Amino acid sequence: MGDIIVIEDLVKTFGDKRALDGLDLRVGEGEFFGFLGPNGAGKTTTVRCISTLVRFDSGRIFVDGIDVSEDPIRAKDRMGVIQQQISLDKDLTIRENMISHAMYHLIPKKEREKRIAELTEYFGLQEYLDKPVDSLSGGWKKRAAIVCAMLHQPKVLFLDEPTSGLDINARRLLWDVLRSLHQRGTTIFLTTHYIEEAESLCDRVGIINHGKVIALDEPRVLCDRVGSTAVEYMEGGKTQYRYFKSREEAKEFVSSLDDADNVTIRNTNLEDVFVEMTGTSVGSQK
């Protein structure tokens, strides 16, 4: 399959701040793609540019072969978007929100009723359909928002930090929902600062910093570039990190330390990759 998202030399500025600085990115059709970076690195701005929510200064974006600047309506028909702040109308019930979204996409009544019934059953939302939005927990609101975003059968689903603020149980339940959608063929573009989320869900991840993609590959491949095994140890009152190609090399290093009591040997993760590349933790403020 080809690339369903193509971004070429994308630039977006806010005043004197360049949020996206010549961003280039490609996402394959059917891929579960994760976008990592510190707050302010350009993750949300990228999603908002792709989904036509904000205009960009220069560059080109194609979704399913459609130039989003030249034909934004056709491009938006290919997308479902879940923003950080849930965009459900609080004055409506869950069912009314779904009907409103379907009508926006000009889905005929008979077809929208069928799709609402199918998706609410799939996501286990039947008993919540006629409840007001604010009566639901955060996890169920996210499920309802995903149903609304999927009603027009988009090829790509964008989720901007969808599990932020959810407890771990709700987060993992939502992971199962996203895995199921991916297995059904939906391309998913996920921004997150939860390392375990990207490692668990994504086929590939891109790391963005200062508006540029600085690394792009499968999670394990990125970790192996730093070193597959990490050693954490205390030195001078600070936690230090060293990375090695094998656990044997890591153990040999640990044996050379004067104090091996406060030492941890573990697998390298994407947080390590990001810190090594930028000196900044994923999710931290810029």
Short mmCIF file of C-alpha atoms in Angstrom, two decimals, residues 107-261:
data_model
loop_
_atom_site.label_atom_id
_atom_site.label_comp_id
_atom_site.label_asym_id
_atom_site.label_seq_id
_atom_site.Cartn_x
_atom_site.Cartn_y
_atom_site.Cartn_z
CA ILE A 107 -25.36 10.83 5.69
CA PRO A 108 -28.98 9.82 4.84
CA LYS A 109 -31.25 9.05 7.82
CA LYS A 110 -31.55 5.31 7.18
CA GLU A 111 -27.81 4.92 6.72
CA ARG A 112 -26.89 7.02 9.76
CA GLU A 113 -29.27 5.01 11.97
CA LYS A 114 -27.60 1.83 10.76
CA ARG A 115 -24.09 3.16 11.37
CA ILE A 116 -24.97 4.54 14.82
CA ALA A 117 -26.44 1.18 15.82
CA GLU A 118 -23.42 -0.75 14.54
CA LEU A 119 -20.80 1.49 16.10
CA THR A 120 -22.50 1.91 19.46
CA GLU A 121 -22.82 -1.87 19.75
CA TYR A 122 -19.19 -2.30 18.73
CA PHE A 123 -18.04 0.17 21.39
CA GLY A 124 -20.55 -0.94 24.04
CA LEU A 125 -22.29 2.44 24.19
CA GLN A 126 -25.94 1.31 23.85
CA GLU A 127 -26.95 2.07 27.45
CA TYR A 128 -25.41 5.57 27.27
CA LEU A 129 -27.00 6.76 24.03
CA ASP A 130 -29.75 8.86 25.62
CA LYS A 131 -27.65 10.20 28.48
CA PRO A 132 -26.25 13.76 28.48
CA VAL A 133 -22.57 14.08 27.68
CA ASP A 134 -21.54 15.27 31.15
CA SER A 135 -23.04 12.18 32.81
CA LEU A 136 -20.31 10.01 31.27
CA SER A 137 -16.81 9.40 32.60
CA GLY A 138 -13.82 10.59 30.61
CA GLY A 139 -13.21 7.17 29.09
CA TRP A 140 -16.79 6.80 27.85
CA LYS A 141 -16.77 10.34 26.48
CA LYS A 142 -13.69 9.44 24.45
CA ARG A 143 -15.45 6.35 23.10
CA ALA A 144 -18.48 8.44 22.13
CA ALA A 145 -16.20 10.98 20.42
CA ILE A 146 -14.54 8.18 18.44
CA VAL A 147 -17.95 6.89 17.31
CA CYS A 148 -18.86 10.39 16.09
CA ALA A 149 -15.55 10.65 14.25
CA MET A 150 -16.04 7.23 12.61
CA LEU A 151 -19.64 7.69 11.42
CA HIS A 152 -18.66 8.96 7.98
CA GLN A 153 -16.24 6.02 7.60
CA PRO A 154 -12.97 7.98 7.36
CA LYS A 155 -9.82 6.33 6.09
CA VAL A 156 -7.65 8.10 8.68
CA LEU A 157 -8.36 8.68 12.36
CA PHE A 158 -6.36 11.44 14.09
CA LEU A 159 -6.15 11.30 17.87
CA ASP A 160 -4.39 14.14 19.68
CA GLU A 161 -3.34 12.83 23.12
CA PRO A 162 -6.64 10.91 23.48
CA THR A 163 -5.80 9.27 26.81
CA SER A 164 -4.53 12.40 28.57
CA GLY A 165 -6.30 12.71 31.93
CA LEU A 166 -7.67 9.16 31.91
CA ASP A 167 -6.87 6.67 34.65
CA ILE A 168 -4.80 3.63 33.66
CA ASN A 169 -7.82 1.29 33.37
CA ALA A 170 -9.71 3.68 31.06
CA ARG A 171 -6.52 4.24 29.09
CA ARG A 172 -6.00 0.53 28.50
CA LEU A 173 -9.64 0.02 27.52
CA LEU A 174 -9.22 2.78 24.95
CA TRP A 175 -6.06 1.08 23.69
CA ASP A 176 -8.15 -2.02 22.97
CA VAL A 177 -10.63 0.10 21.01
CA LEU A 178 -7.85 1.62 18.91
CA ARG A 179 -6.27 -1.78 18.24
CA SER A 180 -9.63 -3.06 17.01
CA LEU A 181 -10.08 -0.10 14.68
CA HIS A 182 -6.58 -0.60 13.32
CA GLN A 183 -7.25 -4.29 12.71
CA ARG A 184 -10.31 -3.28 10.70
CA GLY A 185 -8.06 -1.31 8.35
CA THR A 186 -8.26 2.25 9.71
CA THR A 187 -5.05 4.28 9.50
CA ILE A 188 -4.43 5.83 12.92
CA PHE A 189 -2.30 8.90 13.60
CA LEU A 190 -1.74 9.23 17.33
CA THR A 191 0.01 12.03 19.20
CA THR A 192 1.00 11.13 22.73
CA HIS A 193 3.55 11.74 25.46
CA TYR A 194 2.89 8.36 27.08
CA ILE A 195 5.88 6.23 26.12
CA GLU A 196 4.19 2.92 26.91
CA GLU A 197 1.27 3.93 24.69
CA ALA A 198 3.45 4.44 21.63
CA GLU A 199 5.50 1.31 22.29
CA SER A 200 2.40 -0.83 22.78
CA LEU A 201 0.28 0.44 19.90
CA CYS A 202 2.35 1.88 17.10
CA ASP A 203 3.91 0.28 14.02
CA ARG A 204 6.20 3.29 13.65
CA VAL A 205 6.84 6.44 15.62
CA GLY A 206 8.12 9.84 14.66
CA ILE A 207 9.84 12.11 17.16
CA ILE A 208 9.38 15.83 16.63
CA ASN A 209 11.36 18.63 18.21
CA HIS A 210 11.41 22.35 17.33
CA GLY A 211 8.99 21.71 14.47
CA LYS A 212 11.10 19.05 12.72
CA VAL A 213 11.01 15.26 12.67
CA ILE A 214 14.31 14.19 14.20
CA ALA A 215 13.75 10.42 14.20
CA LEU A 216 11.39 8.04 12.44
CA ASP A 217 11.21 4.25 12.61
CA GLU A 218 9.78 1.25 14.44
CA PRO A 219 9.99 1.70 18.24
CA ARG A 220 12.43 -1.16 18.77
CA VAL A 221 14.68 -0.01 15.93
CA LEU A 222 14.91 3.49 17.43
CA CYS A 223 15.78 2.02 20.83
CA ASP A 224 18.45 -0.21 19.33
CA ARG A 225 20.11 2.83 17.76
CA VAL A 226 20.74 4.19 21.24
CA GLY A 227 21.56 0.77 22.68
CA SER A 228 19.13 -2.02 23.53
CA THR A 229 20.04 -2.10 27.24
CA ALA A 230 20.02 0.85 29.65
CA VAL A 231 21.81 1.22 32.97
CA GLU A 232 20.57 3.71 35.56
CA TYR A 233 22.93 4.54 38.42
CA MET A 234 23.63 7.28 40.95
CA GLU A 235 26.70 9.46 40.62
CA GLY A 236 27.30 12.79 42.29
CA GLY A 237 23.77 12.78 43.69
CA LYS A 238 22.22 12.51 40.21
CA THR A 239 20.77 9.64 38.21
CA GLN A 240 23.01 8.83 35.28
CA TYR A 241 22.17 6.77 32.18
CA ARG A 242 24.40 4.65 29.96
CA TYR A 243 23.34 2.54 26.99
CA PHE A 244 24.80 -0.68 25.66
CA LYS A 245 24.31 -3.02 22.71
CA SER A 246 23.82 -6.05 24.95
CA ARG A 247 22.93 -6.96 28.53
CA GLU A 248 26.35 -8.57 28.92
CA GLU A 249 28.08 -5.26 28.15
CA ALA A 250 25.75 -3.52 30.62
CA LYS A 251 26.60 -6.04 33.37
CA GLU A 252 30.30 -5.61 32.71
CA PHE A 253 29.90 -1.84 33.14
CA VAL A 254 27.93 -2.27 36.37
CA SER A 255 30.67 -4.50 37.79
CA SER A 256 33.11 -1.63 37.33
CA LEU A 257 31.07 0.77 39.49
CA ASP A 258 32.14 1.43 43.06
CA ASP A 259 28.54 1.32 44.35
CA ALA A 260 26.30 -1.15 42.53
CA ASP A 261 23.48 -1.07 45.12
#
